[in-house]
Amino acid sequence: MRTPRNKACATAAMKQEALDAFRGFLHERSLRSTEVREAIVRAALDHGGHFRVDDLVDRARRTGMRISAATVYRALPLLVEAKIIEPTEVSGEQRSYEAIYGRKHHDHLICRSCKRVVEFELAAFAVLEQEIAARHGFILVDHFHELIGICGNCRAPDNAMRA
Amino acid sequence: MRTPRNKACATAAMKQEALDAFRGFLHERSLRSTEVREAIVRAALDHGGHFRVDDLVDRARRTGMRISAATVYRALPLLVEAKIIEPTEVSGEQRSYEAIYGRKHHDHLICRSCKRVVEFELAAFAVLEQEIAARHGFILVDHFHELIGICGNCRAPDNAMRA
DNA sequence: CTTCATGCAAAAGATTTGCAAGTTC
DNA sequence: GAACTTGCAAATCTTTTGCATGAAG
């Protein structure tokens, strides 16, 4: 029994489940389950929040294995297809990803100043999106929604008001 | 009198207005108005829809001027700040921009298969976004919204059904 | 033992930067 | 004339690819 969670880091059980799912995914495709690929999956699951490819490479290497960036780049599309991770559309910046295995879909609210990311999910959006897609004869497949704002801290930090 | 339009290409009058605005913008900043920069602005305004930096370079060069890519890259942030263009978040692909001077804000509905882009604008979103931002103590500054779907043509083209 | 995966090095792109020469104000 | 711009070339950075070697099934 697996309940979608909203915490960034996977539990041990969840991690195992994700690894199993990934093995299944590879097997279906007649691709090979390797230690290197599993290390990459683990690195992705262990890395809370958003990460860039470099972060993943570094973290995977902390296992002591010799892992080349090329291999990580080659593995990424697999992790995405297997729904272990998802690219995140953080405007302007370098491409980043986040682990999604066993998590509910969510969108992001980002502070322009401190870059803090708040996750949110709003069912009402889905309805409107469907409506718009239908209006133009599209079938909706996916969406990206990113809100940019200034968070309370950055706007009026106590320490900035007096000082 | 200027009415926000939704057509991709700027009229001559609108183009002139945008150029004037850009000159003003540069002047405020004690930056210099140059032929090269104006050629870049013109290229951006003339280019309907979304374009990549290369497109802009090519188009600006069609004036016969010798314009280097570096200069275009250096000009881009200015055009963005001056609200002549805006980066568009087309997931995954190379970064692209579109001219926004004198146009209403809109979001994009994109066909995953043929890449056709439909523009839409829905006031109801704005309300929900405000609400979410407020709920987390943010002041909303901007947003990106992109719907991905399959358009009617790509889904069931007449010619694909028989044949 | 065949097919796939990997590391390494080189390649390819996209964007940025240093610098000398040319322009704008 | 001082400060800002530009083109060019070189430097960065990120991502992809070729290839010989090493594993997985």
Coordinates of C-alpha atoms (C1' of nucleotides) in Angstrom, one line a residue:
Chain A
M1 CA 0.0 0.0 0.0
R2 CA 1.5 3.2 -1.1
T3 CA 0.2 6.6 -0.2
P4 CA 1.3 9.6 -2.3
R5 CA 3.4 11.8 -0.1
N6 CA 4.5 15.3 -0.3
K7 CA 7.8 15.2 1.4
A8 CA 10.9 15.7 -0.7
C9 CA 12.9 12.7 0.3
A10 CA 11.8 9.1 -0.2
T11 CA 11.5 6.7 2.7
A12 CA 13.6 3.5 2.5
A13 CA 10.5 1.5 1.6
M14 CA 9.5 3.9 -1.1
K15 CA 13.0 3.9 -2.4
Q16 CA 13.0 0.2 -2.7
E17 CA 9.7 0.3 -4.5
A18 CA 11.0 2.8 -6.9
L19 CA 14.0 0.7 -7.6
D20 CA 11.9 -2.3 -8.2
A21 CA 9.7 -0.4 -10.5
F22 CA 12.7 0.9 -12.4
R23 CA 14.0 -2.7 -12.8
G24 CA 10.6 -3.7 -14.2
F25 CA 10.6 -0.8 -16.6
L26 CA 14.1 -1.7 -17.9
H27 CA 13.1 -5.4 -18.2
E28 CA 10.0 -4.6 -20.2
R29 CA 12.2 -2.7 -22.6
S30 CA 14.9 -5.4 -22.8
L31 CA 17.3 -3.0 -21.2
R32 CA 19.7 -3.9 -18.5
S33 CA 19.6 -3.3 -14.9
T34 CA 23.0 -2.2 -13.8
E35 CA 24.6 -1.0 -10.6
V36 CA 25.4 2.3 -12.2
R37 CA 21.8 2.9 -13.2
E38 CA 20.6 2.0 -9.8
A39 CA 23.1 4.4 -8.2
I40 CA 21.7 7.1 -10.4
V41 CA 18.2 6.3 -9.4
R42 CA 19.2 6.3 -5.7
A43 CA 20.9 9.6 -6.1
A44 CA 17.8 11.1 -7.6
L45 CA 15.5 9.8 -4.9
D46 CA 17.9 10.9 -2.1
H47 CA 18.2 14.4 -3.5
G48 CA 15.4 16.4 -2.1
G49 CA 13.9 19.2 -4.1
H50 CA 15.1 20.3 -7.5
F51 CA 18.5 19.2 -8.8
R52 CA 20.6 19.7 -11.9
V53 CA 22.5 17.1 -13.8
D54 CA 25.7 18.0 -12.1
D55 CA 24.2 17.5 -8.6
L56 CA 23.1 14.0 -9.7
V57 CA 26.5 13.1 -11.0
D58 CA 28.2 14.3 -7.8
R59 CA 25.8 12.4 -5.6
A60 CA 26.0 9.2 -7.6
R61 CA 29.8 9.4 -7.4
R62 CA 29.6 9.6 -3.7
T63 CA 29.0 5.9 -3.7
G64 CA 32.6 5.5 -4.7
M65 CA 31.7 4.2 -8.2
R66 CA 33.3 5.7 -11.2
I67 CA 30.4 7.2 -13.0
S68 CA 30.8 9.4 -16.0
A69 CA 28.5 12.4 -16.8
A70 CA 27.8 10.9 -20.2
T71 CA 26.2 7.9 -18.5
V72 CA 24.0 10.1 -16.3
Y73 CA 22.9 12.0 -19.4
R74 CA 22.1 8.7 -21.1
A75 CA 20.1 7.5 -18.1
L76 CA 18.0 10.6 -17.6
P77 CA 15.5 9.9 -20.3
L78 CA 15.0 6.5 -18.9
L79 CA 14.3 7.9 -15.4
V80 CA 11.9 10.3 -16.9
E81 CA 10.0 7.7 -18.9
A82 CA 9.9 5.5 -15.9
K83 CA 8.4 8.4 -14.0
I84 CA 11.1 8.4 -11.3
I85 CA 11.9 12.0 -12.1
E86 CA 10.4 14.8 -14.0
P87 CA 12.1 17.8 -15.6
T88 CA 11.1 21.1 -13.9
E89 CA 10.6 24.2 -15.8
V90 CA 12.4 26.8 -13.7
S91 CA 12.4 29.8 -16.0
G92 CA 15.7 30.9 -17.4
E93 CA 17.9 28.7 -15.2
Q94 CA 19.7 25.6 -16.2
R95 CA 17.5 22.6 -16.7
S96 CA 16.6 20.8 -13.5
Y97 CA 14.7 17.8 -12.4
E98 CA 12.9 16.5 -9.3
A99 CA 12.0 13.0 -8.0
I100 CA 8.3 12.3 -8.5
Y101 CA 8.0 8.6 -7.8
G102 CA 5.1 8.0 -5.4
R103 CA 4.4 11.7 -5.2
K104 CA 1.3 13.6 -6.2
H105 CA 1.5 16.0 -9.1
H106 CA 2.2 19.6 -8.1
D107 CA 3.2 22.9 -9.5
H108 CA 5.6 25.5 -8.2
L109 CA 5.5 28.9 -6.6
I110 CA 9.0 30.4 -6.6
C111 CA 10.4 33.4 -4.9
R112 CA 12.1 35.6 -7.4
S113 CA 14.5 36.9 -4.7
C114 CA 15.5 33.9 -2.6
K115 CA 14.5 31.2 -5.0
R116 CA 12.6 29.4 -2.4
V117 CA 10.2 26.9 -4.0
V118 CA 6.7 26.2 -2.6
E119 CA 4.8 23.3 -4.0
F120 CA 1.1 23.6 -4.6
E121 CA -1.7 21.8 -6.3
L122 CA -5.0 23.1 -7.3
A123 CA -7.7 21.0 -8.8
A124 CA -9.6 24.0 -10.1
F125 CA -6.8 24.6 -12.6
A126 CA -7.2 21.2 -14.2
V127 CA -10.8 21.9 -15.1
L128 CA -10.0 25.2 -16.7
E129 CA -7.1 23.7 -18.6
Q130 CA -9.3 20.9 -20.0
E131 CA -11.8 23.5 -21.1
I132 CA -9.2 25.5 -22.9
A133 CA -7.7 22.5 -24.6
A134 CA -11.1 21.3 -25.7
R135 CA -12.1 24.7 -27.0
H136 CA -9.2 24.5 -29.5
G137 CA -9.7 20.8 -30.4
F138 CA -6.7 19.6 -28.3
I139 CA -6.6 16.7 -26.0
L140 CA -4.6 17.7 -22.9
V141 CA -1.5 15.7 -22.3
D142 CA 0.5 17.7 -19.8
H143 CA 0.9 21.2 -18.4
F144 CA 3.5 23.4 -16.7
H145 CA 2.6 26.0 -14.4
E146 CA 5.0 28.2 -12.5
L147 CA 4.1 31.2 -10.4
I148 CA 6.8 33.7 -9.7
G149 CA 6.5 36.0 -6.7
I150 CA 8.2 37.6 -3.7
C151 CA 7.9 35.7 -0.5
G152 CA 7.0 37.3 2.8
N153 CA 10.6 37.0 4.1
C154 CA 12.1 38.8 1.1
R155 CA 9.5 41.5 1.0
A156 CA 9.6 42.7 4.6
P157 CA 12.1 40.9 6.8
D158 CA 11.9 42.0 10.4
N159 CA 15.6 42.6 10.4
A160 CA 15.3 44.9 7.4
M161 CA 12.6 47.1 8.9
R162 CA 14.6 48.4 11.8
A163 CA 18.4 47.6 11.8
Chain B
M1 CA -4.2 55.6 -29.2
R2 CA -3.0 52.0 -29.0
T3 CA -5.2 49.0 -28.8
P4 CA -3.6 45.8 -27.6
R5 CA -3.7 43.4 -30.5
N6 CA -3.3 39.7 -30.8
K7 CA -1.7 39.4 -34.2
A8 CA 1.8 38.3 -34.3
C9 CA 3.3 41.0 -36.5
A10 CA 3.5 44.6 -35.6
T11 CA 2.0 47.3 -37.8
A12 CA 4.3 50.0 -39.0
A13 CA 2.9 52.4 -36.5
M14 CA 3.2 50.0 -33.6
K15 CA 6.8 49.2 -34.7
Q16 CA 7.6 52.9 -34.6
E17 CA 6.1 53.2 -31.2
A18 CA 8.1 50.3 -29.9
L19 CA 11.3 51.8 -31.3
D20 CA 10.6 55.1 -29.6
A21 CA 9.9 53.3 -26.4
F22 CA 13.1 51.4 -26.7
R23 CA 15.1 54.6 -27.3
G24 CA 13.5 56.1 -24.2
F25 CA 14.4 53.0 -22.2
L26 CA 18.0 53.3 -23.3
H27 CA 18.1 56.9 -22.6
E28 CA 16.8 56.5 -19.0
R29 CA 19.6 54.1 -18.4
S30 CA 22.3 56.3 -20.0
L31 CA 22.8 53.6 -22.6
R32 CA 23.2 54.4 -26.3
S33 CA 20.8 54.1 -29.1
T34 CA 22.5 52.5 -32.0
E35 CA 21.6 51.3 -35.4
V36 CA 22.5 47.8 -34.5
R37 CA 20.3 47.7 -31.5
E38 CA 17.4 49.1 -33.5
A39 CA 17.9 46.5 -36.2
I40 CA 17.6 43.9 -33.5
V41 CA 14.4 45.4 -32.2
R42 CA 13.0 45.6 -35.7
A43 CA 14.0 42.0 -36.4
A44 CA 12.2 40.9 -33.2
L45 CA 9.0 42.9 -34.0
D46 CA 9.0 41.6 -37.6
H47 CA 9.4 38.0 -36.6
G48 CA 5.9 36.6 -35.9
G49 CA 5.5 33.9 -33.3
H50 CA 8.3 32.4 -31.3
F51 CA 11.9 32.7 -32.4
R52 CA 15.3 31.6 -31.2
V53 CA 18.3 33.7 -30.9
D54 CA 19.6 32.4 -34.2
D55 CA 16.5 33.5 -36.0
L56 CA 17.0 36.9 -34.7
V57 CA 20.6 37.1 -35.7
D58 CA 19.7 35.9 -39.2
R59 CA 16.9 38.4 -39.6
A60 CA 18.9 41.3 -38.2
R61 CA 21.6 40.5 -40.7
R62 CA 19.2 40.7 -43.6
T63 CA 19.5 44.4 -43.3
G64 CA 22.9 44.1 -44.7
M65 CA 24.6 45.2 -41.5
R66 CA 27.3 43.1 -40.1
I67 CA 25.9 42.0 -36.8
S68 CA 27.6 39.5 -34.5
A69 CA 25.7 37.0 -32.4
A70 CA 27.5 38.3 -29.4
T71 CA 25.8 41.7 -29.9
V72 CA 22.4 40.1 -30.1
Y73 CA 23.1 38.1 -27.0
R74 CA 24.1 41.3 -25.3
A75 CA 21.0 43.1 -26.5
L76 CA 18.5 40.5 -25.5
P77 CA 18.3 41.3 -21.8
L78 CA 17.7 44.9 -22.7
L79 CA 14.8 44.1 -25.0
V80 CA 13.4 41.9 -22.3
E81 CA 13.7 44.6 -19.7
A82 CA 12.2 47.1 -22.1
K83 CA 9.3 44.7 -22.5
I84 CA 9.8 44.4 -26.3
I85 CA 10.2 40.7 -26.1
E86 CA 9.6 38.0 -23.5
P87 CA 11.3 34.6 -23.1
T88 CA 8.8 31.8 -23.8
E89 CA 8.9 28.6 -21.8
V90 CA 8.7 26.0 -24.5
S91 CA 9.5 22.9 -22.5
G92 CA 12.7 21.1 -23.3
E93 CA 13.5 23.0 -26.5
Q94 CA 16.1 25.6 -27.0
R95 CA 15.2 29.0 -25.4
S96 CA 12.9 31.1 -27.5
Y97 CA 11.3 34.5 -27.3
E98 CA 8.4 36.4 -28.7
A99 CA 7.6 40.0 -29.3
I100 CA 5.1 41.3 -26.7
Y101 CA 5.2 45.1 -27.2
G102 CA 1.7 46.3 -27.4
R103 CA 0.2 42.9 -27.0
K104 CA -2.0 41.4 -24.3
H105 CA -0.6 38.8 -22.0
H106 CA -1.3 35.3 -23.1
D107 CA -0.2 31.7 -22.4
H108 CA 0.4 28.9 -24.8
L109 CA -1.3 25.7 -25.8
I110 CA 1.2 23.6 -27.7
C111 CA 0.7 20.5 -29.8
R112 CA 3.2 17.9 -28.8
S113 CA 3.2 16.4 -32.2
C114 CA 3.3 19.2 -34.7
K115 CA 4.4 21.9 -32.3
R116 CA 1.6 24.2 -33.4
V117 CA 1.2 27.0 -30.8
V118 CA -2.2 28.4 -29.9
E119 CA -2.4 31.4 -27.7
F120 CA -5.0 31.8 -25.0
E121 CA -5.8 34.0 -22.1
L122 CA -8.1 33.1 -19.3
A123 CA -8.9 35.6 -16.6
A124 CA -10.0 32.9 -14.2
F125 CA -6.5 31.7 -13.9
A126 CA -5.3 35.0 -12.5
V127 CA -7.8 34.9 -9.7
L128 CA -6.7 31.4 -8.6
E129 CA -3.0 32.3 -8.9
Q130 CA -3.5 35.3 -6.7
E131 CA -5.2 33.2 -4.2
I132 CA -2.4 30.6 -4.1
A133 CA 0.3 33.2 -3.8
A134 CA -1.5 35.0 -1.0
R135 CA -2.0 31.7 0.8
H136 CA 1.7 31.3 1.0
G137 CA 2.5 34.9 1.8
F138 CA 3.8 35.7 -1.7
I139 CA 3.1 38.7 -3.8
L140 CA 2.6 37.4 -7.4
V141 CA 4.9 38.9 -9.9
D142 CA 4.7 36.7 -12.9
H143 CA 3.6 33.4 -14.1
F144 CA 4.2 30.8 -16.8
H145 CA 1.6 28.6 -18.0
E146 CA 2.0 26.1 -20.8
L147 CA -0.5 23.4 -21.8
I148 CA 0.8 20.5 -23.8
G149 CA -1.7 18.5 -25.9
I150 CA -2.4 16.8 -29.2
C151 CA -4.3 18.9 -31.7
G152 CA -7.2 17.7 -33.7
N153 CA -5.1 17.4 -36.9
C154 CA -2.5 15.3 -35.4
R155 CA -5.0 13.1 -33.6
A156 CA -7.2 12.0 -36.4
P157 CA -6.2 13.5 -39.8
D158 CA -8.8 12.5 -42.4
N159 CA -6.0 11.2 -44.6
A160 CA -4.8 8.9 -41.9
M161 CA -8.2 7.3 -41.3
R162 CA -8.6 5.7 -44.7
A163 CA -5.6 5.4 -47.1
Chain C
dC1 C1' 28.3 -15.1 -26.8
dT2 C1' 25.3 -11.5 -28.2
dT3 C1' 23.6 -7.4 -27.1
dC4 C1' 23.7 -3.6 -24.3
dA5 C1' 26.1 -0.3 -21.0
dT6 C1' 30.0 2.4 -19.8
dG7 C1' 34.0 5.6 -19.5
dC8 C1' 36.8 8.5 -21.9
dA9 C1' 37.8 11.8 -25.0
dA10 C1' 36.3 14.5 -28.7
dA11 C1' 32.5 17.0 -30.8
dA12 C1' 28.8 20.0 -31.0
dG13 C1' 25.9 23.7 -29.5
dA14 C1' 24.7 27.7 -27.1
dT15 C1' 26.1 31.6 -24.5
dT16 C1' 29.7 34.6 -22.4
dT17 C1' 33.8 37.3 -22.2
dG18 C1' 38.4 39.9 -23.4
dC19 C1' 39.9 43.1 -26.2
dA20 C1' 41.1 46.5 -29.8
dA21 C1' 38.7 49.5 -32.8
dG22 C1' 34.7 52.1 -33.9
dT23 C1' 30.5 55.1 -32.3
dT24 C1' 27.5 57.9 -29.6
dC25 C1' 26.7 61.7 -26.8
Chain D
dG1 C1' 37.1 63.2 -25.5
dA2 C1' 35.0 59.9 -22.3
dA3 C1' 32.1 56.2 -22.0
dC4 C1' 29.7 52.9 -24.3
dT5 C1' 29.3 49.4 -28.3
dT6 C1' 30.7 46.2 -31.5
dG7 C1' 32.8 42.3 -34.0
dC8 C1' 35.9 38.8 -33.6
dA9 C1' 38.0 35.1 -31.5
dA10 C1' 38.6 32.5 -27.7
dA11 C1' 36.7 30.7 -23.6
dT12 C1' 32.9 28.4 -21.0
dC13 C1' 29.3 25.3 -20.2
dT14 C1' 26.2 21.8 -21.1
dT15 C1' 24.9 17.9 -23.6
dT16 C1' 25.8 14.5 -27.2
dT17 C1' 28.5 11.0 -29.8
dG18 C1' 32.1 7.6 -31.4
dC19 C1' 34.5 3.9 -30.0
dA20 C1' 36.9 0.3 -27.6
dT21 C1' 36.2 -2.3 -23.4
dG22 C1' 33.4 -4.3 -19.9
dA23 C1' 29.0 -6.4 -18.1
dA24 C1' 24.3 -8.5 -18.2
dG25 C1' 21.1 -11.8 -19.7

